[in-house]
Structures are given as C-alpha cells and as structure tokens.
Amino acid sequence: MKAGKPVKLGGTTAKFVPNETRRVFLYKKITNIAIKEVIIMANEKNNIPIKIYLSEAELPKQWYNVKADMKEQHAPFLNPATLKPVTFEELCGIFITELVKQELNETDRYIDIPEEVLNFYKMVRPSPLVRATFLEKALGTPAKIYYKFEGNNTSGSHKLNSAIAQAYYAKEQGLTSITTETGAGQWGTALAMACSFFDIKLDVFMVKGSAMQKPDRVEVMKTYGAEVTPSPSMVTNVGRKISEEKPGTTGSLGCAISEAIEVCATRDKCKYALGSVLDYVLLHQSIIGLEVKTACEKYGIKPDIIIGCAGGGSNLGGLIGPFVGEKIQGKNDIRIIAVEPASCPSLTRGKYAYDFGDTGKITPLLKMYTIGNGFIPSPIHAGGLRFHGMSPIISKLYADGYIEATSVGQKEVFEAASLFSRTEGILPAPESAHAIRATIIEAEKCKETGEEKTIIFGLTGTGHFDMSAYRMYNSGEMVDSILTEEDLQKGFETIPKVD
C-alpha cells in the first residue's frame, strides 16, 4: 500500500503512513500521553480540597509547648502578699497538680497527650481546615482565605480541647468536684460535658450579663449535670461585696473567677479550673495549630497571615503556637494578628503590668496586658472576650513584637458575621466574628494591592446560642460601646503597684 493512499477504518477515512513515520507519530503520541499523565498527577497532588480533613492517624499525639522556644520567658506569677514568685505548692492549693507541672514547664517542647484524652479527641477531631471560596468571591479579593473550624462538637467551640484534659487530670488526682467561671458559656458547656464524661461534680459561675443573654446555654450546662450560678451572686462573700459596690452590674469574667475560687477553697477534693489565660490552657489548645500546620504542610499551603480573636488568649495561643514558635526561630515571617473588642482592649489600649486575674483580688499577680482588675466591660455580646487581662504568653509575644493586635467594634463584627453566614453557610459565634472582621479587612487590602496572600483565621465556634445578639443586629438595635480615656483610667487605678 502506498503512502498517503486513503483507507477505510470503520466509518473513518484515514491515510496510510510508512512504518518509520508511524513510529515517530506513535512515539510523539505516547510521549504526549505521558506528559499529560504527569501533569494530571501533579495537579491531583496539588489539588487542595475545599475542606481539609486529616485522618485519625494524623491526629497529634503531643501538645506543643511554645515556652520551650521563647527566647525569654514571661515574668513569674507573684504571691500578692509577699510579692515573691508563687511556689509550686502554692499553685497546687488552687489548681490540679498535673496542670501546675505543665504551667511551670519551660523546657519540654512537646508533652504527651494521655491516651484517655486522645481517645476522647478522636470523637471530635481532627477538625477541618476550610477554604472560604464563597467569601473570597463575595469580597472580590485575590486573597486565599482559610478557616479552622472548631465548632464541630457538642460544646460548639474549641474549649473542649482543654476541658477534657483538665477533667481527666482531676479524676486521676482523685478529685470529686471542680469549680469554674464562664463568660459566653462555651467554656462552661465544654467543662460540663467533660466532667460528665468523668463523673465529676461541676459548679459554674457564669457572667450575669451572658446568662441573661443566653438562657439556652445555661440549660445545656445543666443538662450535662452542672450547677450554674449567675455572677456576681449572693452565695459568696466576694459576690455580695461586688453587688453592693456596683448595684445592677452585669458582671465580668473577673467577678466569676473570684466566686469560683472562693467556693473551691471551702471544699475537700475540689480544685478550680480555668478555661483561658494560663499557660497550660494554651498548651492544650495547641492541638488546633498543630493540625493546621500538618494540613498546610500536606498540601503546600504557606500562610502569610494568621488571625485569631483574643479575650484571654486560649484560642489565639492554640492557633498560632507552632507557627509563632518557628517565627521566633527565624523560620517564617508570618503576620499574626490578635483581634479584640474595642470595648475591652487589653492589648491595644491596656498597660503591660502585674495585675490580679480576678476582680476579688484572690489570684496570684500576673504580668500581662491589662485594663485593670476593677474594670467592668460593657455587656457586649461576645461574652468570651470580656476579660480585663491577656494571657501572659500572648502578652510577652506581643511585647516582643512577634504578634500584632487590633480592635473592632460590635456592629462591624456582626456585619462581618452576617456576610460570612450568607456566603459560607455557618453562623459564627460573636467571638469568632472578630477574627472574621479582621480577615475581611486584610482581604480587602489584597484587593487594593492585587496581592494573592494566604490568610488563615480561627473560627472558634458557632453562634446558635447567640440569636438574641443577631436579633438586635438585624433589628438595628445594636450599638457600639464607646470606651473613653476616663473609663480606662478608672480601670488602671485598680492595677496594684508592684516595684
């Protein structure tokens, strides 16, 4: 058969080509297929899912202790009576022994997660890292936005990460009851669930303003078996004193902490559990950041900015821990942004000083950014952020320049929350919405500059128990609290003078 002569192949007419020519064509065809297969394989490898779920096998087996990588430790807690560093024995008078060991540990970079705690984690973790593609589209930004969603558990927030660990260590120590405080109710709900799991009695003092705003959250805690008392109350000496000095007050986390510690001191086999601020809480919450870091490394995601809401520092510290540790070592230059409410701005407008962690002045003195232990913030709807001070670790990192901070108003926060719920299909907690607002601000900057930055923020929980707040926003009744210099000065006057 001559080259180029038409031949019938089924219903198709083709031209015959010589063997040598066919070999060339065949080689090219195979080569092209091979190249295409390589490209497809590469695309599949780099194809990042919208929702990144790590496998159970990838769940971190250890917590990360950022203090092991800090160049300089935060100042020690002081005994307010002697102004000398608080001893191990003194801390054990209030807190669970194993937690005190973790609090004072400055050398171990990683600490093993107990098997029972790890097994509990497997019910709710790993939590997803999600690409907010619809939010990106709504903003028209070139930025890539991801959020770490911690609301996929019954307690509805990240607080369960530390609650289950604290309840476990309490049980191991032979304790029969725990007292605690809660602001918006996420921590109280999480600890109630954890104590129920280990059959431990729990008494919760909930900030009165939040208890009135979120009655359903109170009922969830009671369903888990907890006793819930709005604070300030008339059942403790400090509660009665605060009520007398500030009639009609809606309370604060500082008030609730004082009441919980007072009750703890009167009971046998009872300790006080704290859901934020302290180093061991940030240690437990590091599982958030460890999962994010594993997901990023697995899919080649390189964050430029990490954003978290900040009240006492538990969520923020957990989210940024592994990343700020590497930043301290010079391995990355990620911008880390703490977002706090404009009505309770400990980082952005507070003083870096020793202060009590509670209003009743029962706790040790902590070196932190504070607006004063006597400061009673306005009853904003982000109750979990209404604390006068900031975690000593976060405070130190901020003072040393490793993180930055900003504050946002309540109305703009709920505007951001509404946009997020309409685009991403999740109703965020008011606390989380502070991080959403800051994320939108950064994404809009990228729109102006054309930069394709990768932003990760912490979505700490859901807002299903915050419908009264959304109702106020939707009806136009919500207002921003204007914090004056005079208001701040009143709080500063309650900070003790420590030489």
One Martini backbone bead per residue (centre of mass of N, CA, C, O) as a GRO file, in nm:
protein
  499
    1MET     BB    1   0.096   0.036   0.022
    2LYS     BB    2   0.064   0.362  -0.024
    3ALA     BB    3   0.148   0.653   0.064
    4GLY     BB    4  -0.154   0.841   0.125
    5LYS     BB    5  -0.366   0.632   0.098
    6PRO     BB    6  -0.686   0.582   0.127
    7VAL     BB    7  -0.865   0.439   0.413
    8LYS     BB    8  -1.077   0.216   0.577
    9LEU     BB    9  -1.191   0.284   0.928
   10GLY     BB   10  -1.468   0.205   0.937
   11GLY     BB   11  -1.610   0.533   0.931
   12THR     BB   12  -1.305   0.613   0.868
   13THR     BB   13  -1.080   0.819   0.698
   14ALA     BB   14  -0.747   0.730   0.616
   15LYS     BB   15  -0.393   0.750   0.613
   16PHE     BB   16  -0.120   0.604   0.503
   17VAL     BB   17   0.180   0.519   0.680
   18PRO     BB   18   0.481   0.464   0.740
   19ASN     BB   19   0.657   0.309   0.977
   20GLU     BB   20   0.849   0.538   1.061
   21THR     BB   21   0.628   0.747   1.090
   22ARG     BB   22   0.459   0.591   1.298
   23ARG     BB   23   0.675   0.590   1.518
   24VAL     BB   24   0.680   0.891   1.557
   25PHE     BB   25   0.381   0.928   1.622
   26LEU     BB   26   0.376   0.722   1.856
   27TYR     BB   27   0.587   0.860   2.031
   28LYS     BB   28   0.441   1.130   2.057
   29LYS     BB   29   0.183   1.016   2.179
   30ILE     BB   30   0.306   0.884   2.429
   31THR     BB   31   0.450   1.135   2.534
   32ASN     BB   32   0.196   1.308   2.565
   33ILE     BB   33   0.055   1.120   2.761
   34ALA     BB   34   0.274   1.127   2.976
   35ILE     BB   35   0.263   1.428   3.024
   36LYS     BB   36  -0.034   1.437   3.102
   37GLU     BB   37  -0.009   1.245   3.344
   38VAL     BB   38   0.187   1.418   3.503
   39ILE     BB   39   0.004   1.664   3.522
   40ILE     BB   40  -0.231   1.523   3.663
   41MET     BB   41  -0.071   1.426   3.909
   42ALA     BB   42   0.013   1.709   3.999
   43ASN     BB   43  -0.272   1.823   4.032
   44GLU     BB   44  -0.365   1.616   4.241
   45LYS     BB   45  -0.149   1.691   4.450
   46ASN     BB   46  -0.242   2.017   4.437
   47ASN     BB   47  -0.530   1.945   4.512
   48ILE     BB   48  -0.724   2.137   4.718
   49PRO     BB   49  -0.943   2.102   4.937
   50ILE     BB   50  -1.192   2.268   5.082
   51LYS     BB   51  -1.189   2.028   5.290
   52ILE     BB   52  -0.959   1.956   5.546
   53TYR     BB   53  -0.906   1.617   5.645
   54LEU     BB   54  -0.768   1.451   5.869
   55SER     BB   55  -0.661   1.178   5.993
   56GLU     BB   56  -0.647   0.991   6.272
   57ALA     BB   57  -0.336   0.936   6.235
   58GLU     BB   58  -0.281   1.269   6.230
   59LEU     BB   59  -0.324   1.304   6.513
   60PRO     BB   60  -0.200   1.448   6.764
   61LYS     BB   61   0.011   1.318   7.046
   62GLN     BB   62   0.102   1.617   7.108
   63TRP     BB   63   0.183   1.894   7.270
   64TYR     BB   64   0.268   2.240   7.242
   65ASN     BB   65   0.552   2.427   7.386
   66VAL     BB   66   0.639   2.753   7.339
   67LYS     BB   67   0.843   2.807   7.577
   68ALA     BB   68   1.082   2.638   7.453
   69ASP     BB   69   1.116   2.886   7.216
   70MET     BB   70   1.155   3.114   7.398
   71LYS     BB   71   1.392   3.352   7.471
   72GLU     BB   72   1.180   3.471   7.683
   73GLN     BB   73   1.016   3.469   7.964
   74HIS     BB   74   0.771   3.524   8.144
   75ALA     BB   75   0.676   3.642   8.418
   76PRO     BB   76   0.620   3.556   8.722
   77PHE     BB   77   0.425   3.471   8.957
   78LEU     BB   78   0.273   3.644   9.232
   79ASN     BB   79   0.258   3.698   9.560
   80PRO     BB   80   0.064   3.947   9.702
   81ALA     BB   81   0.196   3.937   9.995
   82THR     BB   82   0.525   3.912   9.898
   83LEU     BB   83   0.620   3.944   9.588
   84LYS     BB   84   0.677   3.649   9.522
   85PRO     BB   85   0.714   3.376   9.375
   86VAL     BB   86   0.521   3.128   9.307
   87THR     BB   87   0.469   2.820   9.416
   88PHE     BB   88   0.389   2.504   9.365
   89GLU     BB   89   0.224   2.467   9.627
   90GLU     BB   90   0.041   2.717   9.593
   91LEU     BB   91  -0.091   2.632   9.323
   92CYS     BB   92  -0.205   2.355   9.439
   93GLY     BB   93  -0.432   2.497   9.612
   94ILE     BB   94  -0.605   2.544   9.331
   95PHE     BB   95  -0.473   2.344   9.137
   96ILE     BB   96  -0.398   2.096   8.944
   97THR     BB   97  -0.108   1.935   8.959
   98GLU     BB   98  -0.043   1.867   8.656
   99LEU     BB   99  -0.100   2.161   8.562
  100VAL     BB  100   0.130   2.294   8.717
  101LYS     BB  101   0.356   2.148   8.570
  102GLN     BB  102   0.280   2.270   8.293
  103GLU     BB  103   0.299   2.570   8.373
  104LEU     BB  104   0.627   2.537   8.457
  105ASN     BB  105   0.703   2.440   8.173
  106GLU     BB  106   1.009   2.541   7.972
  107THR     BB  107   1.148   2.275   7.803
  108ASP     BB  108   0.919   2.109   7.678
  109ARG     BB  109   0.803   2.100   7.361
  110TYR     BB  110   0.668   1.816   7.425
  111ILE     BB  111   0.347   1.670   7.532
  112ASP     BB  112   0.179   1.412   7.622
  113ILE     BB  113  -0.118   1.262   7.541
  114PRO     BB  114  -0.342   1.107   7.689
  115GLU     BB  115  -0.521   0.838   7.595
  116GLU     BB  116  -0.803   0.928   7.696
  117VAL     BB  117  -0.792   1.201   7.553
  118LEU     BB  118  -0.740   1.097   7.268
  119ASN     BB  119  -1.002   0.932   7.246
  120PHE     BB  120  -1.184   1.177   7.273
  121TYR     BB  121  -1.079   1.342   7.034
  122LYS     BB  122  -1.179   1.132   6.811
  123MET     BB  123  -1.479   1.235   6.817
  124VAL     BB  124  -1.382   1.558   6.712
  125ARG     BB  125  -1.113   1.468   6.575
  126PRO     BB  126  -1.024   1.630   6.337
  127SER     BB  127  -1.047   1.947   6.223
  128PRO     BB  128  -1.127   2.164   5.981
  129LEU     BB  129  -0.985   2.306   5.688
  130VAL     BB  130  -1.125   2.594   5.521
  131ARG     BB  131  -1.225   2.721   5.218
  132ALA     BB  132  -1.344   3.062   5.147
  133THR     BB  133  -1.467   3.100   4.845
  134PHE     BB  134  -1.734   3.271   4.879
  135LEU     BB  135  -1.605   3.505   5.028
  136GLU     BB  136  -1.401   3.580   4.812
  137LYS     BB  137  -1.613   3.644   4.592
  138ALA     BB  138  -1.766   3.867   4.750
  139LEU     BB  139  -1.494   4.046   4.777
  140GLY     BB  140  -1.295   4.030   4.528
  141THR     BB  141  -1.039   3.857   4.610
  142PRO     BB  142  -0.706   3.718   4.582
  143ALA     BB  143  -0.732   3.593   4.836
  144LYS     BB  144  -0.666   3.322   5.058
  145ILE     BB  145  -0.918   3.164   5.257
  146TYR     BB  146  -0.897   3.026   5.587
  147TYR     BB  147  -1.059   2.795   5.826
  148LYS     BB  148  -1.072   2.689   6.163
  149PHE     BB  149  -1.309   2.451   6.273
  150GLU     BB  150  -1.446   2.427   6.625
  151GLY     BB  151  -1.782   2.348   6.601
  152ASN     BB  152  -1.767   2.009   6.578
  153ASN     BB  153  -1.929   2.003   6.866
  154THR     BB  154  -2.137   2.001   7.132
  155SER     BB  155  -2.009   2.266   7.263
  156GLY     BB  156  -1.920   2.462   7.000
  157SER     BB  157  -1.596   2.457   7.066
  158HIS     BB  158  -1.253   2.474   7.165
  159LYS     BB  159  -1.277   2.416   7.483
  160LEU     BB  160  -1.259   2.098   7.487
  161ASN     BB  161  -0.948   2.060   7.468
  162SER     BB  162  -0.912   2.137   7.786
  163ALA     BB  163  -1.145   2.015   7.948
  164ILE     BB  164  -1.072   1.711   7.920
  165ALA     BB  165  -0.793   1.735   8.051
  166GLN     BB  166  -0.877   1.850   8.328
  167ALA     BB  167  -1.072   1.621   8.407
  168TYR     BB  168  -0.869   1.393   8.394
  169TYR     BB  169  -0.668   1.501   8.612
  170ALA     BB  170  -0.878   1.510   8.837
  171LYS     BB  171  -0.939   1.209   8.844
  172GLU     BB  172  -0.644   1.114   8.894
  173GLN     BB  173  -0.643   1.281   9.180
  174GLY     BB  174  -0.940   1.230   9.321
  175LEU     BB  175  -1.152   1.419   9.244
  176THR     BB  176  -1.510   1.541   9.283
  177SER     BB  177  -1.462   1.857   9.219
  178ILE     BB  178  -1.549   2.166   9.033
  179THR     BB  179  -1.459   2.500   8.957
  180THR     BB  180  -1.597   2.783   8.760
  181GLU     BB  181  -1.599   2.987   8.477
  182THR     BB  182  -1.810   3.198   8.251
  183GLY     BB  183  -1.913   3.374   7.987
  184ALA     BB  184  -2.080   3.274   7.718
  185GLY     BB  185  -2.045   2.929   7.779
  186GLN     BB  186  -1.834   2.746   7.639
  187TRP     BB  187  -1.666   2.651   7.879
  188GLY     BB  188  -1.893   2.542   8.059
  189THR     BB  189  -1.993   2.334   7.854
  190ALA     BB  190  -1.731   2.174   7.817
  191LEU     BB  191  -1.686   2.101   8.120
  192ALA     BB  192  -1.955   1.961   8.163
  193MET     BB  193  -1.899   1.736   7.960
  194ALA     BB  194  -1.631   1.633   8.090
  195CYS     BB  195  -1.741   1.575   8.379
  196SER     BB  196  -1.951   1.371   8.287
  197PHE     BB  197  -1.744   1.167   8.169
  198PHE     BB  198  -1.593   1.160   8.482
  199ASP     BB  199  -1.779   1.207   8.726
  200ILE     BB  200  -1.794   1.534   8.797
  201LYS     BB  201  -1.848   1.795   8.982
  202LEU     BB  202  -2.011   2.116   8.878
  203ASP     BB  203  -1.935   2.470   8.918
  204VAL     BB  204  -2.089   2.761   8.765
  205PHE     BB  205  -1.981   3.094   8.693
  206MET     BB  206  -2.186   3.324   8.527
  207VAL     BB  207  -2.209   3.586   8.358
  208LYS     BB  208  -2.489   3.765   8.387
  209GLY     BB  209  -2.521   3.888   8.106
  210SER     BB  210  -2.498   3.610   7.957
  211ALA     BB  211  -2.724   3.456   8.104
  212MET     BB  212  -2.946   3.647   7.987
  213GLN     BB  213  -2.871   3.610   7.676
  214LYS     BB  214  -2.812   3.267   7.738
  215PRO     BB  215  -3.029   3.041   7.851
  216ASP     BB  216  -2.961   2.786   7.678
  217ARG     BB  217  -2.673   2.748   7.779
  218VAL     BB  218  -2.752   2.684   8.067
  219GLU     BB  219  -2.917   2.423   7.997
  220VAL     BB  220  -2.684   2.259   7.888
  221MET     BB  221  -2.520   2.246   8.148
  222LYS     BB  222  -2.748   2.112   8.315
  223THR     BB  223  -2.771   1.858   8.138
  224TYR     BB  224  -2.468   1.774   8.227
  225GLY     BB  225  -2.486   1.856   8.563
  226ALA     BB  226  -2.458   2.150   8.622
  227GLU     BB  227  -2.403   2.428   8.822
  228VAL     BB  228  -2.566   2.753   8.781
  229THR     BB  229  -2.430   3.090   8.846
  230PRO     BB  230  -2.482   3.405   8.852
  231SER     BB  231  -2.245   3.681   8.796
  232PRO     BB  232  -2.299   3.819   9.061
  233SER     BB  233  -2.368   3.689   9.381
  234MET     BB  234  -2.513   3.569   9.708
  235VAL     BB  235  -2.309   3.303   9.780
  236THR     BB  236  -2.071   3.508   9.817
  237ASN     BB  237  -1.867   3.740   9.940
  238VAL     BB  238  -1.767   3.869   9.672
  239GLY     BB  239  -2.046   3.894   9.539
  240ARG     BB  240  -2.173   4.083   9.749
  241LYS     BB  241  -1.966   4.309   9.729
  242ILE     BB  242  -2.000   4.379   9.429
  243SER     BB  243  -2.307   4.436   9.442
  244GLU     BB  244  -2.278   4.675   9.643
  245GLU     BB  245  -2.071   4.853   9.476
  246LYS     BB  246  -2.238   4.747   9.190
  247PRO     BB  247  -2.528   4.810   9.111
  248GLY     BB  248  -2.649   4.622   8.837
  249THR     BB  249  -2.437   4.444   8.749
  250THR     BB  250  -2.322   4.213   8.482
  251GLY     BB  251  -2.036   4.160   8.509
  252SER     BB  252  -1.745   3.931   8.499
  253LEU     BB  253  -1.484   3.725   8.479
  254GLY     BB  254  -1.350   3.829   8.739
  255CYS     BB  255  -1.591   3.769   8.923
  256ALA     BB  256  -1.629   3.464   8.862
  257ILE     BB  257  -1.351   3.374   8.957
  258SER     BB  258  -1.376   3.455   9.253
  259GLU     BB  259  -1.615   3.270   9.322
  260ALA     BB  260  -1.490   2.996   9.242
  261ILE     BB  261  -1.249   3.008   9.441
  262GLU     BB  262  -1.405   3.035   9.705
  263VAL     BB  263  -1.555   2.766   9.687
  264CYS     BB  264  -1.310   2.580   9.657
  265ALA     BB  265  -1.181   2.652   9.948
  266THR     BB  266  -1.438   2.493  10.104
  267ARG     BB  267  -1.340   2.217   9.973
  268ASP     BB  268  -1.308   1.889   9.922
  269LYS     BB  269  -1.182   1.762   9.647
  270CYS     BB  270  -1.117   2.059   9.515
  271LYS     BB  271  -1.093   2.252   9.210
  272TYR     BB  272  -0.976   2.490   8.985
  273ALA     BB  273  -1.093   2.591   8.656
  274LEU     BB  274  -0.941   2.721   8.356
  275GLY     BB  275  -1.019   2.843   8.010
  276SER     BB  276  -0.773   3.053   8.028
  277VAL     BB  277  -0.453   3.235   8.003
  278LEU     BB  278  -0.301   2.995   8.081
  279ASP     BB  279  -0.048   2.791   7.975
  280TYR     BB  280  -0.198   2.509   7.982
  281VAL     BB  281  -0.422   2.594   7.789
  282LEU     BB  282  -0.244   2.656   7.541
  283LEU     BB  283  -0.132   2.376   7.523
  284HIS     BB  284  -0.398   2.225   7.457
  285GLN     BB  285  -0.468   2.423   7.206
  286SER     BB  286  -0.229   2.333   7.008
  287ILE     BB  287  -0.390   2.131   6.834
  288ILE     BB  288  -0.482   2.333   6.630
  289GLY     BB  289  -0.205   2.424   6.506
  290LEU     BB  290  -0.100   2.140   6.437
  291GLU     BB  291  -0.318   2.075   6.229
  292VAL     BB  292  -0.267   2.312   6.043
  293LYS     BB  293   0.030   2.249   5.981
  294THR     BB  294  -0.018   1.971   5.856
  295ALA     BB  295  -0.206   2.066   5.628
  296CYS     BB  296  -0.011   2.266   5.495
  297GLU     BB  297   0.218   2.060   5.435
  298LYS     BB  298   0.048   1.858   5.267
  299TYR     BB  299  -0.055   2.114   5.051
  300GLY     BB  300   0.136   2.374   5.033
  301ILE     BB  301   0.060   2.583   5.251
  302LYS     BB  302   0.135   2.948   5.286
  303PRO     BB  303   0.110   3.155   5.530
  304ASP     BB  304   0.088   3.513   5.585
  305ILE     BB  305  -0.179   3.505   5.773
  306ILE     BB  306  -0.284   3.508   6.124
  307ILE     BB  307  -0.613   3.488   6.284
  308GLY     BB  308  -0.739   3.592   6.619
  309CYS     BB  309  -0.918   3.594   6.878
  310ALA     BB  310  -0.914   3.806   7.193
  311GLY     BB  311  -0.925   3.762   7.549
  312GLY     BB  312  -0.726   3.543   7.705
  313GLY     BB  313  -0.582   3.332   7.458
  314SER     BB  314  -0.653   3.032   7.381
  315ASN     BB  315  -0.710   3.031   7.077
  316LEU     BB  316  -0.472   3.194   6.975
  317GLY     BB  317  -0.244   3.023   7.103
  318GLY     BB  318  -0.323   2.756   6.960
  319LEU     BB  319  -0.307   2.851   6.661
  320ILE     BB  320  -0.001   2.990   6.670
  321GLY     BB  321   0.217   2.833   6.817
  322PRO     BB  322   0.390   2.674   6.592
  323PHE     BB  323   0.439   2.940   6.424
  324VAL     BB  324   0.575   3.124   6.641
  325GLY     BB  325   0.804   2.934   6.701
  326GLU     BB  326   0.931   2.965   6.412
  327LYS     BB  327   0.955   3.272   6.420
  328ILE     BB  328   1.162   3.281   6.650
  329GLN     BB  329   1.366   3.094   6.467
  330GLY     BB  330   1.340   3.218   6.159
  331LYS     BB  331   1.130   3.036   5.958
  332ASN     BB  332   0.930   3.287   5.959
  333ASP     BB  333   0.693   3.579   5.845
  334ILE     BB  334   0.427   3.579   5.995
  335ARG     BB  335   0.135   3.731   6.039
  336ILE     BB  336   0.001   3.815   6.365
  337ILE     BB  337  -0.348   3.855   6.468
  338ALA     BB  338  -0.509   4.023   6.722
  339VAL     BB  339  -0.863   4.024   6.821
  340GLU     BB  340  -1.050   4.282   6.978
  341PRO     BB  341  -1.258   4.455   7.160
  342ALA     BB  342  -1.316   4.795   7.194
  343SER     BB  343  -1.446   4.746   7.499
  344CYS     BB  344  -1.174   4.529   7.556
  345PRO     BB  345  -0.843   4.662   7.521
  346SER     BB  346  -0.568   4.525   7.640
  347LEU     BB  347  -0.357   4.552   7.404
  348THR     BB  348  -0.427   4.841   7.260
  349ARG     BB  349  -0.488   5.001   7.573
  350GLY     BB  350  -0.311   4.877   7.771
  351LYS     BB  351  -0.110   4.748   8.037
  352TYR     BB  352   0.215   4.634   8.125
  353ALA     BB  353   0.131   4.443   8.412
  354TYR     BB  354   0.067   4.375   8.725
  355ASP     BB  355  -0.218   4.155   8.798
  356PHE     BB  356  -0.512   4.050   8.860
  357GLY     BB  357  -0.737   3.784   8.750
  358ASP     BB  358  -0.940   3.931   8.949
  359THR     BB  359  -1.170   4.125   9.128
  360GLY     BB  360  -1.115   3.997   9.431
  361LYS     BB  361  -0.806   3.943   9.476
  362ILE     BB  362  -0.700   3.614   9.480
  363THR     BB  363  -0.496   3.589   9.286
  364PRO     BB  364  -0.232   3.599   9.139
  365LEU     BB  365   0.018   3.775   8.987
  366LEU     BB  366   0.015   3.905   8.649
  367LYS     BB  367   0.198   3.948   8.359
  368MET     BB  368   0.006   4.184   8.166
  369TYR     BB  369  -0.234   4.287   7.970
  370THR     BB  370  -0.426   4.566   8.112
  371ILE     BB  371  -0.741   4.740   8.248
  372GLY     BB  372  -0.813   4.619   8.513
  373ASN     BB  373  -0.970   4.442   8.767
  374GLY     BB  374  -1.211   4.676   8.796
  375PHE     BB  375  -1.306   4.629   8.517
  376ILE     BB  376  -1.630   4.677   8.357
  377PRO     BB  377  -1.760   4.572   8.093
  378SER     BB  378  -1.960   4.584   7.856
  379PRO     BB  379  -2.253   4.401   7.740
  380ILE     BB  380  -2.146   4.230   7.521
  381HIS     BB  381  -2.187   3.947   7.302
  382ALA     BB  382  -1.874   3.876   7.353
  383GLY     BB  383  -1.825   3.722   7.642
  384GLY     BB  384  -1.535   3.575   7.587
  385LEU     BB  385  -1.391   3.892   7.571
  386ARG     BB  386  -1.454   3.995   7.889
  387PHE     BB  387  -1.138   4.060   7.973
  388HIS     BB  388  -0.890   4.251   8.135
  389GLY     BB  389  -0.685   4.036   8.032
  390MET     BB  390  -0.382   3.861   7.926
  391SER     BB  391  -0.195   3.635   7.838
  392PRO     BB  392   0.133   3.601   7.919
  393ILE     BB  393   0.225   3.490   7.648
  394ILE     BB  394   0.090   3.693   7.459
  395SER     BB  395   0.210   3.942   7.593
  396LYS     BB  396   0.507   3.874   7.533
  397LEU     BB  397   0.484   3.848   7.223
  398TYR     BB  398   0.384   4.140   7.188
  399ALA     BB  399   0.621   4.290   7.328
  400ASP     BB  400   0.836   4.140   7.118
  401GLY     BB  401   0.685   4.148   6.813
  402TYR     BB  402   0.533   3.873   6.702
  403ILE     BB  403   0.269   4.035   6.744
  404GLU     BB  404  -0.045   4.176   6.668
  405ALA     BB  405  -0.305   4.438   6.712
  406THR     BB  406  -0.670   4.470   6.722
  407SER     BB  407  -0.979   4.660   6.705
  408VAL     BB  408  -1.343   4.609   6.723
  409GLY     BB  409  -1.666   4.659   6.660
  410GLN     BB  410  -1.976   4.524   6.701
  411LYS     BB  411  -2.119   4.595   6.428
  412GLU     BB  412  -1.890   4.501   6.234
  413VAL     BB  413  -1.891   4.211   6.335
  414PHE     BB  414  -2.192   4.142   6.247
  415GLU     BB  415  -2.151   4.204   5.953
  416ALA     BB  416  -1.943   3.979   5.909
  417ALA     BB  417  -2.116   3.744   6.010
  418SER     BB  418  -2.339   3.770   5.797
  419LEU     BB  419  -2.164   3.729   5.548
  420PHE     BB  420  -2.055   3.451   5.627
  421SER     BB  421  -2.330   3.301   5.652
  422ARG     BB  422  -2.416   3.360   5.345
  423THR     BB  423  -2.151   3.223   5.213
  424GLU     BB  424  -2.065   2.962   5.423
  425GLY     BB  425  -2.310   2.846   5.624
  426ILE     BB  426  -2.213   2.981   5.904
  427LEU     BB  427  -2.282   3.054   6.239
  428PRO     BB  428  -2.107   3.267   6.421
  429ALA     BB  429  -1.951   3.354   6.677
  430PRO     BB  430  -1.881   3.657   6.805
  431GLU     BB  431  -1.587   3.600   6.856
  432SER     BB  432  -1.512   3.495   6.570
  433ALA     BB  433  -1.606   3.760   6.417
  434HIS     BB  434  -1.351   3.921   6.475
  435ALA     BB  435  -1.173   3.757   6.277
  436ILE     BB  436  -1.343   3.807   6.027
  437ARG     BB  437  -1.314   4.111   6.013
  438ALA     BB  438  -1.001   4.114   5.985
  439THR     BB  439  -0.995   3.942   5.729
  440ILE     BB  440  -1.150   4.137   5.547
  441ILE     BB  441  -0.953   4.367   5.567
  442GLU     BB  442  -0.710   4.210   5.442
  443ALA     BB  443  -0.856   4.127   5.175
  444GLU     BB  444  -0.906   4.423   5.080
  445LYS     BB  445  -0.610   4.494   5.052
  446CYS     BB  446  -0.555   4.284   4.827
  447LYS     BB  447  -0.745   4.415   4.624
  448GLU     BB  448  -0.580   4.682   4.602
  449THR     BB  449  -0.286   4.534   4.538
  450GLY     BB  450  -0.311   4.220   4.419
  451GLU     BB  451  -0.257   4.027   4.641
  452GLU     BB  452  -0.196   3.662   4.707
  453LYS     BB  453  -0.286   3.595   5.000
  454THR     BB  454  -0.265   3.388   5.290
  455ILE     BB  455  -0.546   3.324   5.508
  456ILE     BB  456  -0.580   3.245   5.859
  457PHE     BB  457  -0.859   3.154   6.068
  458GLY     BB  458  -1.046   3.138   6.369
  459LEU     BB  459  -1.327   2.922   6.419
  460THR     BB  460  -1.435   2.867   6.739
  461GLY     BB  461  -1.761   2.887   6.673
  462THR     BB  462  -2.095   2.895   6.730
  463GLY     BB  463  -2.422   3.103   6.720
  464HIS     BB  464  -2.690   2.951   6.834
  465PHE     BB  465  -2.681   3.112   7.132
  466ASP     BB  466  -2.691   3.423   6.972
  467MET     BB  467  -2.979   3.536   6.873
  468SER     BB  468  -3.014   3.799   7.032
  469ALA     BB  469  -2.784   3.942   6.883
  470TYR     BB  470  -2.890   3.911   6.594
  471ARG     BB  471  -3.156   4.052   6.649
  472MET     BB  472  -3.035   4.330   6.714
  473TYR     BB  473  -2.893   4.369   6.445
  474ASN     BB  474  -3.138   4.326   6.247
  475SER     BB  475  -3.311   4.569   6.400
  476GLY     BB  476  -3.096   4.810   6.483
  477GLU     BB  477  -3.018   4.803   6.812
  478MET     BB  478  -2.728   4.800   6.788
  479VAL     BB  479  -2.439   4.906   6.978
  480ASP     BB  480  -2.162   5.094   7.049
  481SER     BB  481  -1.903   5.103   7.270
  482ILE     BB  482  -1.763   5.385   7.431
  483LEU     BB  483  -1.426   5.411   7.519
  484THR     BB  484  -1.281   5.602   7.743
  485GLU     BB  485  -1.022   5.737   7.915
  486GLU     BB  486  -1.178   5.744   8.181
  487ASP     BB  487  -1.250   5.447   8.190
  488LEU     BB  488  -0.961   5.342   8.187
  489GLN     BB  489  -0.855   5.488   8.441
  490LYS     BB  490  -1.032   5.334   8.642
  491GLY     BB  491  -0.891   5.065   8.584
  492PHE     BB  492  -0.591   5.145   8.637
  493GLU     BB  493  -0.637   5.210   8.949
  494THR     BB  494  -0.652   4.881   9.015
  495ILE     BB  495  -0.360   4.852   8.974
  496PRO     BB  496  -0.103   4.736   9.121
  497LYS     BB  497   0.188   4.823   9.296
  498VAL     BB  498   0.489   4.701   9.140
  499ASP     BB  499   0.843   4.698   9.170
   0.00000   0.00000   0.00000
